[in-house]
Tab-separated table of C-alpha atoms and ligand atoms in Angstrom:
chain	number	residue	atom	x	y	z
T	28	UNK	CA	48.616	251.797	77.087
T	29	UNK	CA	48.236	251.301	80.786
T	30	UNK	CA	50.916	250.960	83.120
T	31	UNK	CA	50.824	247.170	84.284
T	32	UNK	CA	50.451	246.270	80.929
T	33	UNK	CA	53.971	246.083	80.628
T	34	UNK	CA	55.031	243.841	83.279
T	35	UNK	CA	55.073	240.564	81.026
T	36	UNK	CA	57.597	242.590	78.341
T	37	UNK	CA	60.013	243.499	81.765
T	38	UNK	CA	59.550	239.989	82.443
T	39	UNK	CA	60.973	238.723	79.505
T	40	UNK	CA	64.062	240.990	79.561
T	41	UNK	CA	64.636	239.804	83.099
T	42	UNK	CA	64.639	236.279	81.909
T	43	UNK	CA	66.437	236.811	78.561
T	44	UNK	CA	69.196	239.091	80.741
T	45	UNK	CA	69.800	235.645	82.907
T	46	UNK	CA	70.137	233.496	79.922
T	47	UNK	CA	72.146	235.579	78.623
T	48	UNK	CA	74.817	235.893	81.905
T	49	UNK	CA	74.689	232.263	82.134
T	50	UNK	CA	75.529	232.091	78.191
T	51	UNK	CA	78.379	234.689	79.152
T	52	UNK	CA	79.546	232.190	81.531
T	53	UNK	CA	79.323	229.453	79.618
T	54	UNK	CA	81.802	231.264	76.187
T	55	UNK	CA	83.924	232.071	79.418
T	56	UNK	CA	84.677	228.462	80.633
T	57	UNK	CA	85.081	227.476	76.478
T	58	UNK	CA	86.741	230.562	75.765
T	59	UNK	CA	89.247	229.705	78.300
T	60	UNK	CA	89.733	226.216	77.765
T	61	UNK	CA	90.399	226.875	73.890
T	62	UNK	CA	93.098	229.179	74.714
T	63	UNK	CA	94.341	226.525	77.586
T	64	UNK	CA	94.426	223.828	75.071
T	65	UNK	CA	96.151	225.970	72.021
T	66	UNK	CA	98.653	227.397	74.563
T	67	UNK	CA	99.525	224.132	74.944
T	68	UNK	CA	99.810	222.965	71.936
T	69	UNK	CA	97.305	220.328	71.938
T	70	UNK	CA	95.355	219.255	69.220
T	71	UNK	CA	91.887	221.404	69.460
T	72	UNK	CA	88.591	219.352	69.908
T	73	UNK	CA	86.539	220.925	66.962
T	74	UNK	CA	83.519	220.549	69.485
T	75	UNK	CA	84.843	223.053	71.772
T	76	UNK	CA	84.987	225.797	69.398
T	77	UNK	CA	81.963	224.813	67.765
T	78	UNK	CA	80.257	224.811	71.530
T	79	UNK	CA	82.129	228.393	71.622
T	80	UNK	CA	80.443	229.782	68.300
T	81	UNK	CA	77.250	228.156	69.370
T	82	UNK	CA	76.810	229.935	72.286
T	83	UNK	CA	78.483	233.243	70.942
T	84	UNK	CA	75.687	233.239	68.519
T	85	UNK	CA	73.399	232.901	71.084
T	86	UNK	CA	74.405	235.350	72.757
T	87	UNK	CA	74.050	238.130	69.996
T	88	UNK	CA	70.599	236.696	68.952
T	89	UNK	CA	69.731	237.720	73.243
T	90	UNK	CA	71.115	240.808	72.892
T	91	UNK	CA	69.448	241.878	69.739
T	92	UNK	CA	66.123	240.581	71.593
T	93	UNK	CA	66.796	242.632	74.398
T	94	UNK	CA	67.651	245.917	72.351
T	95	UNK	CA	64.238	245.483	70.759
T	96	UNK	CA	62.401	244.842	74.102
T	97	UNK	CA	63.624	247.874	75.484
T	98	UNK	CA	62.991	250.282	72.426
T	99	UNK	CA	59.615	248.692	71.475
T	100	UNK	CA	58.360	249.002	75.520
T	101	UNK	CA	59.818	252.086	75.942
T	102	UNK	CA	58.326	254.202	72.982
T	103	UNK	CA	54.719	251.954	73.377
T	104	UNK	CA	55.199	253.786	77.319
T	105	UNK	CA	56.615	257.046	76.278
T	106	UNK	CA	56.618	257.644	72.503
T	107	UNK	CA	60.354	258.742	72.554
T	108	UNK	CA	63.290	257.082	73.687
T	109	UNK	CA	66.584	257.909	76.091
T	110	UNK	CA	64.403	258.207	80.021
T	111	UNK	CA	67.471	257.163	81.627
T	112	UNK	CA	71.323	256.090	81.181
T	113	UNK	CA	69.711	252.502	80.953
T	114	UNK	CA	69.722	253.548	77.177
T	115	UNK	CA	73.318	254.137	77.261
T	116	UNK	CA	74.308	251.287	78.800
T	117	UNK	CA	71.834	248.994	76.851
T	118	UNK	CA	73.630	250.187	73.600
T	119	UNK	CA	77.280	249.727	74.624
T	120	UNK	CA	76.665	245.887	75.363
T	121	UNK	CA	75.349	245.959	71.906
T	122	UNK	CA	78.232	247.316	70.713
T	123	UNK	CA	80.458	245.580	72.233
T	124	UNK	CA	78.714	242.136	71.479
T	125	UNK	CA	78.751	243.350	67.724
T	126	UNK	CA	82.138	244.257	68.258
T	127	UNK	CA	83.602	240.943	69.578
T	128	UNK	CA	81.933	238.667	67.079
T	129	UNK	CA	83.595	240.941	64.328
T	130	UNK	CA	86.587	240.587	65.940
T	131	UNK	CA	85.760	236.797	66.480
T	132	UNK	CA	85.689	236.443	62.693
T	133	UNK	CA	89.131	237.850	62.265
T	134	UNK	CA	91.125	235.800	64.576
T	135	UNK	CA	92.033	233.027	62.349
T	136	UNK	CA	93.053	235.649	59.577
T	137	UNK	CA	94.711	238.314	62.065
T	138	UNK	CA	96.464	237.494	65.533
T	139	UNK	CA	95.678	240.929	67.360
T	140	UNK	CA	91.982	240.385	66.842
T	141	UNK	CA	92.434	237.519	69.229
T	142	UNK	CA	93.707	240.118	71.929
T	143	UNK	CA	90.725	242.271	70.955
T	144	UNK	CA	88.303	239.598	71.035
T	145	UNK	CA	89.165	239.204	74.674
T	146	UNK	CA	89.470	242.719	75.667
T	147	UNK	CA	85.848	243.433	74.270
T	148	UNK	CA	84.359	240.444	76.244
T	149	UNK	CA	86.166	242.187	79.776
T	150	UNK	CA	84.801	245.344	79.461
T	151	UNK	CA	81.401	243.527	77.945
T	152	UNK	CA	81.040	241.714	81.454
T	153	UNK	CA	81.626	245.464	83.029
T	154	UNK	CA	78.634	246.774	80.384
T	155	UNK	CA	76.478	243.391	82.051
T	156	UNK	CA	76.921	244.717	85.237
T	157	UNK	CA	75.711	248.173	84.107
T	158	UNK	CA	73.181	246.994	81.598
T	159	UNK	CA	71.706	244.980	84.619
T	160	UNK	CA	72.018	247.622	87.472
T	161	UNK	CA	69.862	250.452	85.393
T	162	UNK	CA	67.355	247.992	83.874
T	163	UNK	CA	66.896	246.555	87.275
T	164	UNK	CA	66.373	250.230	88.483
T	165	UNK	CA	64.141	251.084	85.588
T	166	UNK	CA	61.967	248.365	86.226
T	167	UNK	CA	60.991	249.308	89.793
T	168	UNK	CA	59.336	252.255	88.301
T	169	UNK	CA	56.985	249.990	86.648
T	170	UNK	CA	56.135	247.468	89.393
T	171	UNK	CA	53.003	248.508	91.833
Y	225	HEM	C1	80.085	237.343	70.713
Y	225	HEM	C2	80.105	236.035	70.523
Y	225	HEM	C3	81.423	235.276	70.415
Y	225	HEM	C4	81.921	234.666	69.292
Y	225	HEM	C5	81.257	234.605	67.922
Y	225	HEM	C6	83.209	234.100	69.655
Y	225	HEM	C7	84.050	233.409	68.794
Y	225	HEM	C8	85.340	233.022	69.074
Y	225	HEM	C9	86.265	232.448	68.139
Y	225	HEM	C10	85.984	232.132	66.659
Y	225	HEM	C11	87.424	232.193	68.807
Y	225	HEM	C12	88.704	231.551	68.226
Y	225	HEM	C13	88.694	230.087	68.509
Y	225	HEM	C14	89.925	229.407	67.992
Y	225	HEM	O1	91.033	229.958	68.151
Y	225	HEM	O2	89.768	228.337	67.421
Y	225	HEM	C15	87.233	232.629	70.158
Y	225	HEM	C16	88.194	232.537	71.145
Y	225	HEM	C17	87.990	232.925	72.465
Y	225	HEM	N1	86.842	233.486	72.989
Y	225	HEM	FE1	85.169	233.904	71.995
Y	225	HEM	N2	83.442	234.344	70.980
Y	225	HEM	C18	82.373	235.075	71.479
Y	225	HEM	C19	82.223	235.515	72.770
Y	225	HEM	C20	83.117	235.325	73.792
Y	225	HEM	C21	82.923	235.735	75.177
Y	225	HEM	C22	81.689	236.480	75.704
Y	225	HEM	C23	84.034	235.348	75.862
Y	225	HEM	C24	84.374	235.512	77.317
Y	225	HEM	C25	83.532	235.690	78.288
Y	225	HEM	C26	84.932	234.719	74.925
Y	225	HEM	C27	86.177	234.230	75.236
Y	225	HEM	C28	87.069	233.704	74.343
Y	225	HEM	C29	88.408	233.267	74.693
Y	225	HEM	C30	89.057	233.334	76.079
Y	225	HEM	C31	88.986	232.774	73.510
Y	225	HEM	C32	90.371	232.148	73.363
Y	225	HEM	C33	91.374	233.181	72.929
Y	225	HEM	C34	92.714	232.533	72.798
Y	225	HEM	O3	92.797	231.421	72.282
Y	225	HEM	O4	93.676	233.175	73.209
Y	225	HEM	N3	84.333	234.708	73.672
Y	225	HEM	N4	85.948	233.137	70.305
Y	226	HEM	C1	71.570	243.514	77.083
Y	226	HEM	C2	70.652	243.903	77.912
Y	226	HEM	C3	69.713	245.078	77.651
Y	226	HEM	C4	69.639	245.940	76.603
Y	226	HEM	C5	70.499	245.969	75.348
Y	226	HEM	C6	68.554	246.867	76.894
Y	226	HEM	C7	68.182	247.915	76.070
Y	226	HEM	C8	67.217	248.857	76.384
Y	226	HEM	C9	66.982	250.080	75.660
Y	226	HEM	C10	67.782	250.562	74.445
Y	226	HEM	C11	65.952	250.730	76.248
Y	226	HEM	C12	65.362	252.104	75.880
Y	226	HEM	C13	65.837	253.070	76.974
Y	226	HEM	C14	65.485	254.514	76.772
Y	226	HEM	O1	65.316	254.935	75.611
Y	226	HEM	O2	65.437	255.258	77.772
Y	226	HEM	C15	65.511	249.908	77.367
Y	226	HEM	C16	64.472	250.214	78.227
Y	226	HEM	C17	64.127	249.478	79.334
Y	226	HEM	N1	64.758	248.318	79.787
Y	226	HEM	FE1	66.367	247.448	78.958
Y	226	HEM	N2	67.983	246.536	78.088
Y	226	HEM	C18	68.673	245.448	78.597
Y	226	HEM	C19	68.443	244.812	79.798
Y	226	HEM	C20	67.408	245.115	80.664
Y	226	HEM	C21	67.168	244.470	81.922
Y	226	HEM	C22	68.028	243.363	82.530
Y	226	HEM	C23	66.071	245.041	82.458
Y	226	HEM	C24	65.430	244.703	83.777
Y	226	HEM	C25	64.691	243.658	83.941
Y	226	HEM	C26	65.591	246.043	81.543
Y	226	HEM	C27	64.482	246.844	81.717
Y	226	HEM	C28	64.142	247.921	80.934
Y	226	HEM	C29	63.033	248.832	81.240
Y	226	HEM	C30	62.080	248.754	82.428
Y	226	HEM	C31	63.032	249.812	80.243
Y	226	HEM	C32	62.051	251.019	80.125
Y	226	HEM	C33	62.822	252.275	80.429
Y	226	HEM	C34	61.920	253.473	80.722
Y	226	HEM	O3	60.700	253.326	80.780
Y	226	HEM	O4	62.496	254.561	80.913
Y	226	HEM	N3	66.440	246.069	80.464
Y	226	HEM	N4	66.312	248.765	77.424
């Protein structure tokens, strides 16, 4: 396939990398004001968690979307995978996005996931940063 071909697949991971920050944002501020509210012992809005969840499964149905972007361009360009340490850095946020709904699902059963659950989402916005950075590079290899 020929080069330019493959702008309007980069195109969509650019968009579906933005949606995806601002969906990070937005599990931050709900994130943050369930564990304001239940560390005050209020009674929790079930629309706030269910706002949470919403966008938390948002958010894994992006990064699956992404994962497959950058595997199906990548061998339709190449035929084999891992050009750069974009592929690296495009599986830990996977991972980690994995990771933290798993531990999502344990919180109400077990009180240290709730600990984990935040710990993966730090270092996840850390793996954004790099996931971003090296795609971003990547990309400029492709663009006239
Ligand atoms: C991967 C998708 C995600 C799912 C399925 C998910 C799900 C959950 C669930 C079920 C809870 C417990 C709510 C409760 O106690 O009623 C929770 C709490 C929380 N989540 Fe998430 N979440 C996700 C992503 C994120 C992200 C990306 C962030 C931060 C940027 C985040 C921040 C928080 C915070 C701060 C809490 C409150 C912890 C506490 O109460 O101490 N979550 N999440
Ligand atoms: C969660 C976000 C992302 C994930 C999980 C992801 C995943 C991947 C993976 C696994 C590959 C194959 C890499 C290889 O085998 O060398 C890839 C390739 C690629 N990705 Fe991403 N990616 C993400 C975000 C982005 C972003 C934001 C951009 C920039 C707009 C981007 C642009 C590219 C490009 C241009 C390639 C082709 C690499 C090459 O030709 O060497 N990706 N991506």
């Amino acid at each position: 396939m020929d080069l330019p071909s493959f702008i309007w697949l980069w195109r969509i991971a650019a968009w579906s990398m933005g949606l995806s920050l601002a969906v990070y944002l937005g599990l931050l501020l709900t994130g943050s004001s369930v564990w304001y509210v239940r560390s005050h012992q209020k009674s929790q809005p079930g629309w706030l968690r269910f706002i949470h969840l919403l966008l938390g499964g948002a958010l894994v149905a992006l990064v699956l979307l992404l994962l497959s972007i950058g595997i199906i361009g990548t061998l339709g360009e190449h035929g084999n995978l891992g050009h750069s340490w974009h592929l690296g850095a495009g599986l830990l946020v996977v991972s980690l996005v994995l990771a933290s709904m798993g531990a999502a699902t344990q919180i109400a059963s077990r009180p240290w996931a709730r600990s984990l659950h935040v710990v993966l989402n730090a270092l996840l916005f850390v793996a954004f940063a790099a996931v971003s950075y090296s795609g971003w590079t990547v990309v400029q290899q492709y663009l006239p």
